[in-house]
Amino acid sequence: MGSTDRIKNVAARVAKWHDAGHQVVVVPSAMSGETNRLIGLAKEIMGQPDPRELDMICSTGEQVSVGLLAMALLAIGKDAVSYAGWQVAIKTDSSFTKARIQSIDDTKVRADLDSGKIVIIAGFQGVDDDGNISTLGRGGSDTSAVAIAAALKADECLIFTDVDGVYTTDPRVVSDARRLKTVTFEEMLEMASLGSKVLQSRSVEFAGNYRVPTRVLSSLTDPLLPLAEEAASGTLISFEEDTNMEQAVISGIAFNRDEAKITILGVPDKPGVAYHILGPVADANIEVDMIIQNQSVDGKTDFTFTVSRGEYAKAMAVLEGVRSEIGAASVLGDAKVSKVSVVGVGMRSHVGVASQMFRTLSEEGINILMISTSEIKISVLIDEKYMELAVRALHKTFELEKV
Ligand code: ASP
Ligand code: MG
């Protein structure tokens, strides 16, 4: 929501659903740019803002949105009421700036809905056991919406956003990327964690764990678009067993540009090697993704892992610090690598996806630095300068432009 006109638009859209007989709860995010503005103010005062106080500040963006939206509904004659997270209450743990929702009390909301009201609840925020306001991490209003839908056992959670759905890959990289009508939550979870930033990945976990059918659709359409048309638009995140359609083997190509690779050379190959390398990295709160340990030669082995590029310098410093202790010869790093992944639940029942992927990359002359797999995805690490080429070639190989 970028302006009061846009808020009036949202009100018209919400009224349309309510007029059709639905009970509606709306979970707005802050107005565009507002959360960034608030974080900027905090940083002007304190370089590393205190997390509790930062949440106090950042949660105000959503509080403004809910009040304005409730007013916009009242102004067109609809009965509406807004709540901050603590008023509901949406209980979270106390990890400020990245809190996790623990429980949602639906009593008040349900009573309001039953009396015909439209309920507007602030996204992104909650309250801990001691009454402190918390926030759920950037993009957290997605998670608020899905969690509230789960608590209320809603028929569907509609996430209106600035894209019109989930695509086979980023349309800015592949111009004939196609919008998916449905995607399973497991695929969506892989794609979200692999860098397709359509939804906060925690919201997808919630949708999966609580079986909330969730639809991603455009907020830029005409708010008075016929309801049936709107209800069928976007991408539905559904459950594998509920989709009786023929599943494509691959649903999408995800990528993450900003990866970094670290290799520890010549480590004595004995029990505890991996632990002594990755222990200090974990202690420094750095998340490790792909890991490879080579076959040992003459009692020595090489150990390679990846971290996100933003944590590369920190991880290198940690390893330089423990290098002599673990008896490693040297530590090498490469911060210009990217990860490309093919994702699809169809992989479970099809063989040959990996070889098709590797053939495509080889035909393009792209060297694979690391490989990792799960049941429904294959990821490769490659030089960042070939990332877009790899994504385009794989999109073509798996014919993702075709329905
Ligand atoms: N306003 C918060 C943010 O900008 C939450 C959200 O938009 O989902 O991250
Ligand atoms: Mg968002």
XYZ file of C-alpha atoms and ligand atoms in Angstrom, residues 28-31 33-36 39 58 61-62 123-124 137-143 200, ligand 1:
31
model
C -1.739 -5.409 5.944
C 1.933 -4.697 5.816
C 3.337 -1.194 6.336
C 2.981 1.400 3.573
C 9.121 2.136 2.065
C 7.928 2.776 5.605
C 9.785 -0.065 7.342
C 13.017 0.965 5.611
C 15.047 1.346 10.315
C 9.294 -0.865 13.218
C 4.395 1.029 10.252
C 1.769 -1.698 10.379
C 1.091 -7.986 10.154
C 4.765 -8.506 11.030
C 11.740 -10.451 10.308
C 11.569 -8.646 6.966
C 8.621 -9.753 4.892
C 7.038 -11.106 8.072
C 3.507 -9.972 7.299
C 3.281 -12.963 4.931
C 3.877 -15.200 7.918
C 8.907 -15.059 3.362
N 6.767 -4.157 6.795
C 7.604 -5.304 6.985
C 8.792 -5.266 6.029
O 8.914 -4.348 5.260
C 6.855 -6.595 6.866
C 6.368 -6.918 5.480
O 6.350 -6.086 4.592
O 5.962 -8.064 5.267
O 9.612 -6.148 6.057
